[in-house]
Amino acid sequence: MHDLIIIGAGPAGITAAVYAARKRMNLLVIAKDIGGQAALSGDIENYTGYQFITGPELALKFQEHIKRFDIKLNMPEEARDIKIEENSLKTITDKGEYQSRAVIIASGAKPRLLNIQGEEAYKNKGLTYCATCDGPLFKGKAVAIVGGGNSALDAALQLIKISPRVYIINISESLTADAVMAEKALAAPNVEVFNNAQVQNIYGDSFLRGIKVKEKDKELDLKVEGLFVEIGYIPNSGFIEQVKKNNSNEIIIDRANRTSIEGIFACGDVSDVGEKQIIIACGEGAKASLSVFQYLSSRK
Amino acid sequence: MAKNVKVYSTPTCPYCIGLKQFLKEKNVDFQDIDVSSDQSAVEEMKQKTGQMSVPALDIEGQIIIGFDEQAIANALGL
């Protein structure tokens, strides 16, 4: 039986794994990929120690860091459930079942969908949720980004370098991204921001050709070939029913990262921690692992 | 005989990096096509896959979208 199973290998899961490995816990990490959402980020300028690093580079650094330890990593593998048994927890995945004394859920979050007409039809045909992956395909083409937060502006800063026209469709009164990012994007001559605006539908032929946008009382028809959806994330918490969650389906944790079920801890974007940032997810991963160590020590 | 494998990718895409690493670990020779710097390659990829998304693989005419390890292993007989 393992001491600890960690579900997820984004910033929270990897940091938890590094801390657990240093405590010599018998550890198994189950993950779909390494790096999580951090790997999909463009330019990262707020992770202490690196004045500048890209998401894929940081994910590579994470990978190098856990390779320094003898950590068993099952990847790609996806958790389906956690069953509470007498004196142990059973994690059920798409590939097997594993027993442990404690579990850390660090399964992160996935992009929120627009839920509008045309979204499914044009997914990967111009509509994308990964600017870092697909952004370079839109060189020389007009594009639109939906969102006004850091992820949206991160996408904008990548796209202004290659696209002749970049529209930002922001539902709020003003951009909510860090000022340093917003200022950079707004200074670009090829950017146009629509505040209080929403995409109504997406149209095209075999590929996306444009979007209809409602800006206050105005209807706009924007001819774009790329649409980047960056309107936040929803937690990957659906695989476990039993733990208490808030209205946003985030797993509720206390200050020691304990969930409502003894032996199950959570950290990072899947949890109800106040801010969703790479550096915060790392800190939460460290906290969760140290809490597990105390929990296991008290039960020996 | 080794199969003809083409990978359409961008340098920044983490799934592309993972996929290429997977192929290297399995000793599979492949042609890496960087679509970020070659517009004609983008058009070729769109034509073949009907998609505007990376990574995309062409294994002897069989198209696989995304880093689907199982589908790639099946197509290559790994």
Short mmCIF file of C-alpha atoms in Angstrom, two decimals:
data_model
loop_
_atom_site.label_atom_id
_atom_site.label_comp_id
_atom_site.label_asym_id
_atom_site.label_seq_id
_atom_site.Cartn_x
_atom_site.Cartn_y
_atom_site.Cartn_z
CA MET A 1 0.00 0.00 0.00
CA HIS A 2 1.24 3.51 -0.83
CA ASP A 3 1.55 6.19 1.85
CA LEU A 4 0.27 8.79 -0.57
CA ILE A 5 -1.32 9.04 -4.00
CA ILE A 6 -1.23 12.42 -5.71
CA ILE A 7 -3.75 12.99 -8.49
CA GLY A 8 -2.43 15.55 -10.95
CA ALA A 9 1.00 16.80 -12.00
CA GLY A 10 0.50 20.51 -12.50
CA PRO A 11 2.30 23.01 -10.28
CA ALA A 12 0.36 21.91 -7.16
CA GLY A 13 0.75 18.15 -7.72
CA ILE A 14 4.41 18.33 -8.66
CA THR A 15 5.33 20.48 -5.68
CA ALA A 16 3.38 18.13 -3.40
CA ALA A 17 5.30 15.19 -4.95
CA VAL A 18 8.69 16.85 -4.43
CA TYR A 19 7.87 17.55 -0.76
CA ALA A 20 6.54 14.01 -0.23
CA ALA A 21 9.59 12.47 -1.89
CA ARG A 22 11.89 14.47 0.40
CA LYS A 23 9.97 13.02 3.38
CA ARG A 24 10.61 9.55 1.87
CA MET A 25 6.91 8.77 1.56
CA ASN A 26 5.98 5.76 -0.53
CA LEU A 27 4.39 7.75 -3.30
CA LEU A 28 2.43 7.33 -6.53
CA VAL A 29 1.55 10.20 -8.85
CA ILE A 30 -1.33 9.68 -11.29
CA ALA A 31 -1.61 12.32 -14.03
CA LYS A 32 -2.99 13.02 -17.47
CA ASP A 33 0.00 15.22 -18.30
CA ILE A 34 2.79 17.21 -16.69
CA GLY A 35 2.53 20.92 -16.12
CA GLY A 36 -1.25 21.26 -16.21
CA GLN A 37 -2.50 24.69 -17.20
CA ALA A 38 0.94 26.18 -16.50
CA ALA A 39 2.28 24.28 -19.51
CA LEU A 40 -0.29 26.02 -21.67
CA SER A 41 0.66 29.51 -20.53
CA GLY A 42 2.56 31.80 -22.86
CA ASP A 43 4.92 34.19 -21.14
CA ILE A 44 5.17 33.87 -17.36
CA GLU A 45 6.60 36.92 -15.62
CA ASN A 46 5.25 36.50 -12.08
CA TYR A 47 6.89 33.27 -10.92
CA THR A 48 9.56 34.31 -8.46
CA GLY A 49 13.10 33.43 -9.51
CA TYR A 50 12.29 33.67 -13.20
CA GLN A 51 11.87 37.18 -14.51
CA PHE A 52 10.67 35.52 -17.68
CA ILE A 53 9.88 31.93 -18.61
CA THR A 54 7.37 30.38 -20.99
CA GLY A 55 4.76 27.85 -19.85
CA PRO A 56 6.28 24.89 -21.74
CA GLU A 57 9.74 25.76 -20.37
CA LEU A 58 8.43 25.88 -16.81
CA ALA A 59 6.65 22.54 -17.33
CA LEU A 60 9.98 21.09 -18.49
CA LYS A 61 11.66 22.44 -15.34
CA PHE A 62 8.92 20.76 -13.25
CA GLN A 63 9.53 17.51 -15.09
CA GLU A 64 13.30 17.74 -14.48
CA HIS A 65 12.65 18.46 -10.81
CA ILE A 66 10.55 15.34 -10.14
CA LYS A 67 12.93 13.20 -12.19
CA ARG A 68 15.58 13.97 -9.54
CA PHE A 69 13.59 11.79 -7.17
CA ASP A 70 12.56 8.20 -7.52
CA ILE A 71 8.86 9.02 -7.92
CA LYS A 72 6.50 6.53 -9.54
CA LEU A 73 4.52 8.47 -12.13
CA ASN A 74 1.60 6.82 -13.94
CA MET A 75 0.90 8.94 -17.03
CA PRO A 76 -1.32 9.30 -18.96
CA GLU A 77 -3.83 7.98 -16.48
CA GLU A 78 -7.06 9.51 -15.23
CA ALA A 79 -8.68 9.18 -11.80
CA ARG A 80 -12.32 8.09 -11.88
CA ASP A 81 -13.18 7.76 -8.19
CA ILE A 82 -11.85 7.45 -4.66
CA LYS A 83 -13.47 4.83 -2.41
CA ILE A 84 -13.18 5.02 1.34
CA GLU A 85 -12.24 1.66 2.81
CA GLU A 86 -11.32 0.53 6.29
CA ASN A 87 -7.88 2.05 7.08
CA SER A 88 -7.22 2.95 3.46
CA LEU A 89 -8.39 4.81 0.38
CA LYS A 90 -8.83 3.17 -3.01
CA THR A 91 -8.16 5.36 -6.06
CA ILE A 92 -9.84 4.00 -9.16
CA THR A 93 -8.50 5.12 -12.53
CA ASP A 94 -9.08 4.33 -16.20
CA LYS A 95 -6.24 1.83 -15.91
CA GLY A 96 -6.39 0.29 -12.44
CA GLU A 97 -7.00 0.53 -8.71
CA TYR A 98 -4.50 1.63 -6.07
CA GLN A 99 -4.56 1.62 -2.27
CA SER A 100 -3.06 4.38 -0.15
CA ARG A 101 -3.23 5.82 3.34
CA ALA A 102 -3.75 9.37 2.04
CA VAL A 103 -4.66 11.09 -1.23
CA ILE A 104 -3.90 14.60 -2.47
CA ILE A 105 -6.25 15.82 -5.19
CA ALA A 106 -4.38 18.27 -7.41
CA SER A 107 -6.34 17.66 -10.60
CA GLY A 108 -6.51 21.33 -11.58
CA ALA A 109 -9.10 22.87 -13.85
CA LYS A 110 -10.20 22.87 -17.46
CA PRO A 111 -11.25 25.75 -19.73
CA ARG A 112 -14.76 27.12 -19.31
CA LEU A 113 -16.83 26.85 -22.49
CA LEU A 114 -18.78 29.67 -24.11
CA ASN A 115 -21.90 27.51 -24.45
CA ILE A 116 -23.08 29.26 -27.59
CA GLN A 117 -24.17 28.26 -31.06
CA GLY A 118 -21.30 27.05 -33.25
CA GLU A 119 -18.87 26.37 -30.41
CA GLU A 120 -18.77 22.60 -30.83
CA ALA A 121 -18.90 22.73 -34.64
CA TYR A 122 -15.89 25.05 -34.93
CA LYS A 123 -13.78 23.59 -32.11
CA ASN A 124 -10.30 22.99 -33.60
CA LYS A 125 -11.54 24.53 -36.85
CA GLY A 126 -10.62 28.05 -35.81
CA LEU A 127 -11.93 27.97 -32.26
CA THR A 128 -9.34 26.97 -29.69
CA TYR A 129 -8.85 26.93 -25.94
CA CYS A 130 -5.04 26.79 -26.21
CA ALA A 131 -3.40 29.93 -27.58
CA THR A 132 0.05 28.58 -26.76
CA CYS A 133 -0.57 25.48 -28.91
CA ASP A 134 -2.56 26.83 -31.83
CA GLY A 135 -1.76 30.57 -31.80
CA PRO A 136 1.10 30.25 -34.33
CA LEU A 137 -1.31 28.73 -36.90
CA PHE A 138 -3.07 32.08 -37.23
CA LYS A 139 -0.12 34.06 -38.55
CA GLY A 140 -1.43 36.80 -40.86
CA LYS A 141 -5.09 36.17 -39.94
CA ALA A 142 -7.52 38.35 -37.97
CA VAL A 143 -8.43 36.77 -34.63
CA ALA A 144 -10.62 37.42 -31.60
CA ILE A 145 -10.02 36.57 -27.97
CA VAL A 146 -12.90 36.14 -25.56
CA GLY A 147 -12.09 37.22 -22.00
CA GLY A 148 -10.46 40.08 -20.15
CA GLY A 149 -8.34 38.40 -17.47
CA ASN A 150 -4.71 37.32 -17.40
CA SER A 151 -5.22 34.24 -19.62
CA ALA A 152 -6.98 36.32 -22.28
CA LEU A 153 -4.31 39.00 -22.23
CA ASP A 154 -1.59 36.35 -22.29
CA ALA A 155 -3.17 35.06 -25.51
CA ALA A 156 -3.45 38.63 -26.85
CA LEU A 157 0.23 39.31 -26.20
CA GLN A 158 1.17 36.19 -28.17
CA LEU A 159 -1.17 37.02 -31.05
CA ILE A 160 -0.38 40.71 -31.51
CA LYS A 161 3.05 39.66 -32.76
CA ILE A 162 1.65 37.62 -35.66
CA SER A 163 -1.91 38.76 -36.44
CA PRO A 164 -2.87 41.91 -38.35
CA ARG A 165 -5.99 42.42 -36.18
CA VAL A 166 -6.68 41.20 -32.65
CA TYR A 167 -10.11 41.83 -31.12
CA ILE A 168 -10.64 41.36 -27.39
CA ILE A 169 -14.24 40.61 -26.45
CA ASN A 170 -14.59 41.37 -22.76
CA ILE A 171 -17.83 40.88 -20.85
CA SER A 172 -16.89 43.33 -18.07
CA GLU A 173 -16.70 47.12 -17.90
CA SER A 174 -12.90 47.01 -18.19
CA LEU A 175 -10.08 44.48 -18.49
CA THR A 176 -9.41 42.60 -15.25
CA ALA A 177 -5.92 41.38 -16.18
CA ASP A 178 -2.78 42.64 -14.42
CA ALA A 179 -2.19 46.26 -15.45
CA VAL A 180 1.25 45.45 -16.84
CA MET A 181 -0.28 43.00 -19.34
CA ALA A 182 -3.28 45.16 -20.24
CA GLU A 183 -1.04 48.20 -20.86
CA LYS A 184 1.20 46.20 -23.19
CA ALA A 185 -1.75 44.88 -25.20
CA LEU A 186 -3.55 48.23 -25.38
CA ALA A 187 -0.38 49.90 -26.66
CA ALA A 188 -0.35 47.62 -29.73
CA PRO A 189 -1.74 49.30 -32.86
CA ASN A 190 -3.48 46.12 -34.05
CA VAL A 191 -5.61 45.58 -30.91
CA GLU A 192 -9.23 46.62 -30.46
CA VAL A 193 -11.05 45.99 -27.18
CA PHE A 194 -14.83 45.68 -26.88
CA ASN A 195 -15.93 45.97 -23.25
CA ASN A 196 -19.42 45.00 -22.04
CA ALA A 197 -19.45 42.67 -25.02
CA GLN A 198 -20.42 39.04 -25.60
CA VAL A 199 -20.05 36.65 -28.51
CA GLN A 200 -23.54 35.68 -29.69
CA ASN A 201 -22.67 33.09 -32.30
CA ILE A 202 -19.92 31.68 -34.47
CA TYR A 203 -20.21 31.07 -38.19
CA GLY A 204 -18.18 29.78 -41.12
CA ASP A 205 -17.90 27.00 -43.67
CA SER A 206 -15.53 24.09 -43.06
CA PHE A 207 -13.59 26.54 -40.89
CA LEU A 208 -14.53 29.49 -38.72
CA ARG A 209 -14.99 32.72 -40.68
CA GLY A 210 -16.48 35.15 -38.20
CA ILE A 211 -18.38 35.92 -35.01
CA LYS A 212 -21.44 37.95 -34.11
CA VAL A 213 -20.85 40.11 -31.06
CA LYS A 214 -23.24 42.12 -28.94
CA GLU A 215 -21.64 45.23 -27.45
CA LYS A 216 -24.16 46.99 -25.20
CA ASP A 217 -26.94 47.78 -27.73
CA LYS A 218 -24.80 47.32 -30.83
CA GLU A 219 -24.49 44.19 -32.95
CA LEU A 220 -21.08 43.62 -34.51
CA ASP A 221 -20.00 41.22 -37.21
CA LEU A 222 -16.28 40.51 -36.95
CA LYS A 223 -14.57 38.63 -39.75
CA VAL A 224 -12.01 36.49 -37.98
CA GLU A 225 -10.49 33.09 -38.66
CA GLY A 226 -9.36 32.39 -35.12
CA LEU A 227 -11.32 32.56 -31.89
CA PHE A 228 -9.47 32.04 -28.62
CA VAL A 229 -11.68 31.31 -25.62
CA GLU A 230 -10.09 32.41 -22.34
CA ILE A 231 -13.00 32.96 -19.97
CA GLY A 232 -11.72 31.13 -16.94
CA TYR A 233 -11.67 27.57 -15.76
CA ILE A 234 -13.85 24.99 -14.08
CA PRO A 235 -12.36 22.60 -11.52
CA ASN A 236 -11.65 18.97 -12.44
CA SER A 237 -13.53 17.74 -9.39
CA GLY A 238 -16.30 15.72 -11.08
CA PHE A 239 -14.62 12.35 -10.52
CA ILE A 240 -15.15 12.49 -6.76
CA GLU A 241 -18.67 12.87 -5.42
CA GLN A 242 -18.16 12.46 -1.70
CA VAL A 243 -16.05 15.50 -0.76
CA LYS A 244 -17.74 18.79 0.03
CA LYS A 245 -17.57 21.38 -2.75
CA ASN A 246 -18.68 24.98 -3.07
CA ASN A 247 -21.15 26.34 -5.66
CA SER A 248 -18.36 26.51 -8.25
CA ASN A 249 -17.58 22.80 -7.69
CA GLU A 250 -14.25 23.64 -6.08
CA ILE A 251 -13.26 21.21 -3.32
CA ILE A 252 -13.55 22.94 0.04
CA ILE A 253 -10.33 22.77 2.07
CA ASP A 254 -9.22 24.09 5.45
CA ARG A 255 -5.95 25.89 6.15
CA ALA A 256 -4.12 22.55 6.26
CA ASN A 257 -5.58 21.51 2.86
CA ARG A 258 -7.84 18.89 4.49
CA THR A 259 -11.10 18.13 2.69
CA SER A 260 -14.31 16.94 4.35
CA ILE A 261 -13.04 13.35 4.16
CA GLU A 262 -10.29 12.15 6.49
CA GLY A 263 -7.12 11.29 4.59
CA ILE A 264 -8.11 13.20 1.46
CA PHE A 265 -6.38 16.53 0.89
CA ALA A 266 -6.67 18.96 -2.02
CA CYS A 267 -4.61 21.82 -3.41
CA GLY A 268 -4.28 24.17 -6.37
CA ASP A 269 -7.00 25.16 -8.81
CA VAL A 270 -9.30 22.23 -8.02
CA SER A 271 -9.63 23.58 -4.47
CA ASP A 272 -11.44 26.67 -3.16
CA VAL A 273 -8.13 28.48 -2.51
CA GLY A 274 -8.72 32.17 -3.16
CA GLU A 275 -6.45 32.89 -6.10
CA LYS A 276 -5.55 30.75 -9.09
CA GLN A 277 -1.89 31.40 -9.80
CA ILE A 278 1.03 29.08 -10.57
CA ILE A 279 3.01 30.25 -7.57
CA ILE A 280 0.01 29.88 -5.25
CA ALA A 281 -0.70 26.36 -6.57
CA CYS A 282 2.94 25.45 -5.82
CA GLY A 283 2.68 26.82 -2.28
CA GLU A 284 -0.59 24.97 -1.71
CA GLY A 285 0.99 21.74 -2.99
CA ALA A 286 3.80 22.10 -0.46
CA LYS A 287 1.28 22.78 2.34
CA ALA A 288 -0.83 19.77 1.38
CA SER A 289 2.16 17.44 1.37
CA LEU A 290 3.39 18.65 4.77
CA SER A 291 -0.13 18.21 6.16
CA VAL A 292 -0.22 14.65 4.85
CA PHE A 293 3.14 13.99 6.52
CA GLN A 294 1.75 15.20 9.87
CA TYR A 295 -1.45 13.21 9.34
CA LEU A 296 0.41 9.98 8.57
CA SER A 297 2.87 10.51 11.45
CA SER A 298 -0.01 10.92 13.90
CA ARG A 299 -1.58 7.64 12.76
CA LYS A 300 1.50 5.40 12.95
CA MET B 1 9.19 -1.85 -42.45
CA ALA B 2 9.14 1.53 -40.71
CA LYS B 3 6.00 3.55 -41.36
CA ASN B 4 6.06 7.03 -42.82
CA VAL B 5 5.16 9.36 -39.91
CA LYS B 6 4.57 13.10 -40.19
CA VAL B 7 4.01 15.28 -37.12
CA TYR B 8 2.44 18.72 -37.61
CA SER B 9 3.43 20.82 -34.61
CA THR B 10 4.27 24.24 -33.21
CA PRO B 11 7.38 24.83 -31.06
CA THR B 12 5.36 26.23 -28.14
CA CYS B 13 2.74 23.49 -27.89
CA PRO B 14 3.35 21.28 -24.84
CA TYR B 15 1.29 18.41 -26.29
CA CYS B 16 3.50 18.48 -29.41
CA ILE B 17 6.62 18.33 -27.25
CA GLY B 18 5.16 15.38 -25.30
CA LEU B 19 4.15 13.57 -28.48
CA LYS B 20 7.57 13.94 -30.10
CA GLN B 21 9.25 12.79 -26.89
CA PHE B 22 6.95 9.72 -26.88
CA LEU B 23 7.90 8.87 -30.50
CA LYS B 24 11.61 9.28 -29.73
CA GLU B 25 11.32 7.01 -26.67
CA LYS B 26 9.68 4.38 -28.89
CA ASN B 27 12.45 4.81 -31.52
CA VAL B 28 9.96 5.90 -34.17
CA ASP B 29 11.45 7.98 -36.99
CA PHE B 30 9.23 10.90 -37.95
CA GLN B 31 9.21 14.07 -40.00
CA ASP B 32 8.55 17.09 -37.79
CA ILE B 33 6.69 19.83 -39.67
CA ASP B 34 6.71 23.17 -37.85
CA VAL B 35 3.50 24.79 -39.05
CA SER B 36 4.29 28.07 -37.25
CA SER B 37 6.87 28.98 -39.87
CA ASP B 38 5.41 27.45 -43.01
CA GLN B 39 2.03 28.65 -44.32
CA SER B 40 1.91 25.95 -47.00
CA ALA B 41 2.30 23.34 -44.26
CA VAL B 42 -0.70 24.87 -42.44
CA GLU B 43 -2.75 24.51 -45.61
CA GLU B 44 -1.53 20.92 -46.08
CA MET B 45 -2.50 20.10 -42.49
CA LYS B 46 -5.95 21.74 -42.87
CA GLN B 47 -6.52 19.83 -46.09
CA LYS B 48 -5.54 16.48 -44.62
CA THR B 49 -7.08 16.76 -41.17
CA GLY B 50 -9.96 19.18 -41.66
CA GLN B 51 -8.70 20.84 -38.48
CA MET B 52 -6.78 23.89 -37.40
CA SER B 53 -5.13 22.39 -34.35
CA VAL B 54 -1.84 20.81 -33.32
CA PRO B 55 -0.46 18.28 -32.78
CA ALA B 56 -1.71 16.29 -35.77
CA LEU B 57 -0.17 13.08 -37.10
CA ASP B 58 -0.21 11.47 -40.48
CA ILE B 59 0.79 7.81 -40.19
CA GLU B 60 0.69 6.41 -43.73
CA GLY B 61 -2.49 8.38 -44.41
CA GLN B 62 -4.10 7.63 -41.04
CA ILE B 63 -4.79 10.94 -39.30
CA ILE B 64 -4.62 11.29 -35.53
CA ILE B 65 -5.48 14.59 -33.85
CA GLY B 66 -3.91 15.46 -30.49
CA PHE B 67 -1.51 13.45 -28.35
CA ASP B 68 -3.58 10.26 -28.18
CA GLU B 69 -0.97 7.77 -26.99
CA GLN B 70 -3.20 4.73 -27.40
CA ALA B 71 -4.31 5.62 -30.95
CA ILE B 72 -0.70 6.32 -31.97
CA ALA B 73 0.51 3.04 -30.48
CA ASN B 74 -2.25 1.15 -32.31
CA ALA B 75 -1.50 2.86 -35.63
CA LEU B 76 2.20 2.09 -35.31
CA GLY B 77 1.67 -1.44 -33.99
CA LEU B 78 3.68 -0.66 -30.81
#
